[in-house]
Tab-separated table of C-alpha atoms in Angstrom:
chain	number	residue	atom	x	y	z
A	1	MET	CA	22.288	-8.013	22.213
A	2	PRO	CA	19.303	-6.763	20.203
A	3	THR	CA	19.259	-7.778	16.543
A	4	LEU	CA	18.531	-5.825	13.374
A	5	ALA	CA	17.562	-7.735	10.214
A	6	VAL	CA	18.095	-5.840	6.959
A	7	VAL	CA	16.130	-7.307	4.052
A	8	GLY	CA	17.512	-6.141	0.723
A	9	ALA	CA	20.941	-5.431	2.214
A	10	GLY	CA	23.426	-3.694	-0.054
A	11	PRO	CA	26.432	-1.369	0.050
A	12	GLY	CA	24.282	1.776	0.204
A	13	MET	CA	21.335	2.288	2.538
A	14	GLY	CA	21.413	-1.223	3.959
A	15	LEU	CA	25.040	-0.948	5.003
A	16	SER	CA	24.578	2.536	6.447
A	17	ILE	CA	21.584	1.448	8.523
A	18	ALA	CA	23.479	-1.652	9.664
A	19	LYS	CA	26.468	0.452	10.739
A	20	LEU	CA	24.284	2.910	12.616
A	21	PHE	CA	22.310	0.301	14.535
A	22	GLY	CA	25.422	-1.826	14.988
A	23	GLY	CA	27.177	1.166	16.495
A	24	HIS	CA	24.407	1.296	19.072
A	25	GLY	CA	24.970	-2.286	20.151
A	26	PHE	CA	22.870	-4.261	17.656
A	27	ASP	CA	23.890	-7.510	16.016
A	28	VAL	CA	23.003	-7.474	12.321
A	29	ALA	CA	21.432	-10.075	10.020
A	30	LEU	CA	21.852	-9.284	6.323
A	31	ILE	CA	19.472	-10.739	3.742
A	32	ALA	CA	19.764	-10.378	-0.041
A	33	ARG	CA	20.277	-12.540	-3.118
A	34	GLY	CA	24.058	-12.483	-3.476
A	35	LYS	CA	26.130	-14.465	-0.952
A	36	ASP	CA	29.417	-12.936	-2.073
A	37	LYS	CA	28.055	-9.417	-1.681
A	38	LEU	CA	26.663	-10.230	1.750
A	39	ASP	CA	29.943	-11.786	2.869
A	40	GLY	CA	31.721	-8.575	1.886
A	41	LEU	CA	29.263	-6.514	3.934
A	42	VAL	CA	29.691	-8.828	6.923
A	43	ALA	CA	33.456	-8.359	6.692
A	44	GLU	CA	33.107	-4.581	6.452
A	45	LEU	CA	30.846	-4.491	9.505
A	46	ALA	CA	33.249	-6.736	11.400
A	47	GLY	CA	35.960	-4.193	10.665
A	48	SER	CA	33.836	-1.675	12.556
A	49	GLY	CA	33.426	-4.024	15.498
A	50	ILE	CA	29.870	-5.042	14.565
A	51	THR	CA	28.735	-8.664	14.741
A	52	ALA	CA	26.908	-9.570	11.532
A	53	ALA	CA	25.937	-12.660	9.571
A	54	ALA	CA	24.672	-13.292	6.042
A	55	PHE	CA	21.492	-15.163	5.145
A	56	PRO	CA	21.160	-15.286	1.346
A	57	ALA	CA	17.627	-15.345	-0.052
A	58	ASP	CA	15.742	-14.002	-3.050
A	59	ILE	CA	13.019	-11.578	-1.948
A	60	MET	CA	10.851	-12.853	-4.810
A	61	ASP	CA	10.957	-16.346	-3.262
A	62	ARG	CA	8.761	-15.824	-0.220
A	63	ALA	CA	9.439	-19.262	1.252
A	64	ALA	CA	13.198	-18.665	0.998
A	65	LEU	CA	12.815	-15.197	2.531
A	66	ALA	CA	10.849	-16.586	5.461
A	67	ALA	CA	13.437	-19.339	5.921
A	68	ALA	CA	16.312	-16.831	5.917
A	69	LEU	CA	14.608	-14.741	8.584
A	70	GLY	CA	13.951	-17.872	10.604
A	71	GLN	CA	17.633	-18.811	10.369
A	72	ALA	CA	18.651	-15.284	11.377
A	73	SER	CA	16.337	-15.381	14.378
A	74	ALA	CA	17.705	-18.757	15.473
A	75	HIS	CA	21.290	-17.595	14.982
A	76	PHE	CA	20.951	-14.401	17.004
A	77	GLY	CA	18.213	-15.459	19.411
A	78	GLY	CA	15.473	-13.278	17.892
A	79	ILE	CA	14.907	-10.237	15.701
A	80	ASP	CA	14.100	-6.946	17.396
A	81	VAL	CA	14.064	-4.650	14.351
A	82	LEU	CA	13.168	-5.569	10.770
A	83	GLU	CA	14.227	-3.103	8.078
A	84	TYR	CA	12.876	-3.846	4.595
A	85	SER	CA	14.448	-1.875	1.756
A	86	PRO	CA	14.899	-3.872	-1.438
A	87	ALA	CA	16.337	-1.920	-4.355
A	88	PRO	CA	17.490	-3.708	-7.523
A	89	HIS	CA	20.974	-2.279	-8.196
A	90	THR	CA	21.466	-4.955	-10.850
A	91	PRO	CA	18.819	-6.222	-13.290
A	92	VAL	CA	16.267	-8.562	-11.765
A	93	PRO	CA	14.641	-10.932	-14.261
A	94	GLY	CA	11.057	-9.910	-14.987
A	95	ILE	CA	11.265	-6.534	-13.244
A	96	THR	CA	11.016	-3.548	-15.569
A	97	MET	CA	10.024	0.111	-15.183
A	98	ALA	CA	6.917	1.354	-16.995
A	99	GLY	CA	5.111	4.677	-17.292
A	100	PRO	CA	1.372	4.930	-16.573
A	101	LEU	CA	0.308	4.284	-20.169
A	102	GLU	CA	2.643	1.306	-20.447
A	103	VAL	CA	1.585	-0.370	-17.191
A	104	THR	CA	0.188	-3.850	-17.720
A	105	VAL	CA	-0.750	-6.651	-15.375
A	106	ASP	CA	2.398	-8.430	-16.511
A	107	ASN	CA	4.829	-5.629	-15.644
A	108	LEU	CA	2.979	-4.538	-12.493
A	109	GLN	CA	2.701	-7.948	-10.840
A	110	PRO	CA	6.485	-8.416	-10.354
A	111	GLN	CA	6.703	-4.985	-8.711
A	112	ILE	CA	3.918	-5.949	-6.305
A	113	ASP	CA	5.693	-9.240	-5.618
A	114	TYR	CA	8.937	-7.375	-4.954
A	115	TYR	CA	7.706	-4.541	-2.777
A	116	LEU	CA	4.394	-5.494	-1.184
A	117	TYR	CA	4.357	-9.285	-1.034
A	118	GLY	CA	8.004	-9.454	0.048
A	119	ALA	CA	7.324	-6.990	2.848
A	120	VAL	CA	4.235	-8.882	4.004
A	121	ALA	CA	6.123	-12.189	3.968
A	122	ALA	CA	8.999	-10.712	5.974
A	123	ALA	CA	6.689	-9.107	8.522
A	124	ARG	CA	4.648	-12.256	9.013
A	125	GLN	CA	7.805	-14.185	9.786
A	126	VAL	CA	8.943	-11.893	12.609
A	127	LEU	CA	5.641	-10.530	13.933
A	128	PRO	CA	4.478	-13.522	16.016
A	129	ALA	CA	7.547	-13.363	18.276
A	130	MET	CA	7.309	-9.571	18.508
A	131	LEU	CA	3.657	-9.725	19.488
A	132	GLU	CA	4.366	-12.418	22.058
A	133	ALA	CA	7.132	-10.251	23.537
A	134	GLY	CA	5.064	-7.069	23.287
A	135	ALA	CA	8.006	-5.305	21.632
A	136	GLY	CA	9.538	-4.864	18.197
A	137	THR	CA	10.006	-2.486	15.290
A	138	LEU	CA	9.211	-2.844	11.586
A	139	LEU	CA	10.664	-0.257	9.196
A	140	PHE	CA	9.799	-0.287	5.490
A	141	THR	CA	11.429	1.778	2.745
A	142	THR	CA	10.203	2.965	-0.653
A	143	GLY	CA	11.101	5.716	-3.051
A	144	GLY	CA	9.320	9.042	-2.835
A	145	GLY	CA	6.984	7.998	-5.644
A	146	SER	CA	4.881	6.148	-3.092
A	147	ILE	CA	3.757	9.596	-1.901
A	148	THR	CA	4.379	11.849	-4.910
A	149	PRO	CA	4.182	9.691	-8.056
A	150	ASN	CA	6.876	9.945	-10.712
A	151	PRO	CA	5.360	9.291	-14.167
A	152	MET	CA	8.479	7.418	-15.312
A	153	MET	CA	7.842	4.811	-12.623
A	154	GLY	CA	4.137	4.134	-13.020
A	155	ASN	CA	4.258	0.472	-12.048
A	156	ILE	CA	6.881	0.949	-9.316
A	157	ASN	CA	4.922	3.815	-7.753
A	158	ALA	CA	1.735	1.731	-7.663
A	159	ALA	CA	3.444	-1.141	-5.837
A	160	ALA	CA	5.288	1.182	-3.450
A	161	ALA	CA	2.081	3.062	-2.658
A	162	ALA	CA	0.387	-0.239	-1.836
A	163	LEU	CA	3.211	-1.050	0.583
A	164	ARG	CA	2.943	2.389	2.164
A	165	ASN	CA	-0.809	2.010	2.664
A	166	TRP	CA	-0.400	-1.399	4.279
A	167	VAL	CA	2.347	-0.175	6.640
A	168	LEU	CA	0.254	2.764	7.842
A	169	ASN	CA	-2.661	0.440	8.509
A	170	LEU	CA	-0.348	-2.072	10.177
A	171	ASN	CA	1.003	0.504	12.596
A	172	GLY	CA	-2.530	1.506	13.492
A	173	VAL	CA	-3.460	-1.988	14.663
A	174	LEU	CA	-0.105	-2.660	16.351
A	175	ALA	CA	0.131	0.619	18.256
A	176	ASP	CA	-1.375	-0.683	21.490
A	177	ARG	CA	0.449	-4.029	21.364
A	178	GLY	CA	4.015	-2.793	21.803
A	179	VAL	CA	5.080	-3.270	18.184
A	180	TYR	CA	5.833	-0.261	15.998
A	181	ALA	CA	5.696	-0.047	12.188
A	182	ALA	CA	6.767	2.894	10.039
A	183	HIS	CA	7.270	3.775	6.399
A	184	VAL	CA	10.203	5.814	5.065
A	185	ALA	CA	9.893	7.414	1.621
A	186	ILE	CA	13.241	8.521	0.207
A	187	SER	CA	12.647	11.467	-2.130
A	188	VAL	CA	16.294	12.134	-2.973
A	189	TRP	CA	18.998	10.553	-5.080
A	190	ILE	CA	21.309	8.554	-2.829
A	191	GLY	CA	24.988	9.292	-3.372
A	192	SER	CA	26.596	10.685	-6.517
A	193	ASN	CA	25.731	10.742	-10.243
A	194	ALA	CA	22.269	12.214	-9.719
A	195	PRO	CA	20.342	13.575	-12.713
A	196	ALA	CA	20.721	17.325	-13.134
A	197	GLY	CA	18.627	19.277	-10.648
A	198	PHE	CA	17.731	16.225	-8.558
A	199	PRO	CA	18.245	16.584	-4.781
A	200	THR	CA	20.883	14.277	-3.314
A	201	ALA	CA	21.895	12.949	0.088
A	202	GLU	CA	24.427	10.496	1.443
A	203	ALA	CA	23.227	7.138	2.715
A	204	ASP	CA	24.697	7.784	6.166
A	205	ASP	CA	22.638	10.963	6.502
A	206	ILE	CA	19.436	9.209	5.498
A	207	ALA	CA	20.145	6.301	7.844
A	208	ALA	CA	19.928	8.673	10.793
A	209	VAL	CA	16.151	9.005	10.306
A	210	TYR	CA	15.735	5.259	10.849
A	211	TRP	CA	17.404	5.492	14.237
A	212	ASP	CA	15.266	8.518	15.075
A	213	LEU	CA	12.099	6.611	14.185
A	214	TYR	CA	13.230	3.583	16.189
A	215	THR	CA	13.961	5.606	19.302
A	216	SER	CA	11.075	8.091	19.149
A	217	ARG	CA	8.215	6.009	17.666
A	218	ASP	CA	6.458	9.316	17.140
A	219	ARG	CA	5.119	8.860	13.616
A	220	ALA	CA	4.104	6.144	11.194
A	221	GLU	CA	5.701	7.797	8.179
A	222	LEU	CA	8.644	9.971	7.262
A	223	GLU	CA	9.529	11.391	3.866
A	224	PHE	CA	13.207	12.211	3.479
A	225	THR	CA	13.616	15.203	1.182
A	226	GLY	CA	17.142	16.266	2.123
């Protein structure tokens, strides 16, 4: 069985992506901070006939993240697809949102740690085996502000844009080595309770683009606008 590892797994996008890939025969490794939350997701996937396992780790702790991915790889016999989509649904200590005029080194650094450094750490853990096999897929998610900045999220946009830039460069150097990397920018509100006038989409509908990217490998970036 091929294996999908979802870093930043939660009940929204992470679960939808896990269900979609799991429905196509993938085992699923789920990585996030909360063990109880992950155990609930594993149970929900099992109810759909999908084999999944939880590997708790804080994305901000790069050594713990690398260890969790190593454990997932050992458990399932490798990782074929890495999907990185952290999104703090509950407050994360030290992570705050700031507009452009309020951005400081102190409130930008945690965003870079969260988005860029976490992604780099995750990729470096799985890439050696992918390169040795000459096969593998790396999918990274940000909000749409990585492409079209939102002034309310000045520090988040800067970190997400850095991740986007790195992923595009990464795909360029991996293209002839059998490993594929792509960036997905989600420019919609996921689910209900969107601000007035903001475009919305369901997580299951957005998840479909990840499968399309995995199967087609025809672009290094996709912006989901609904």
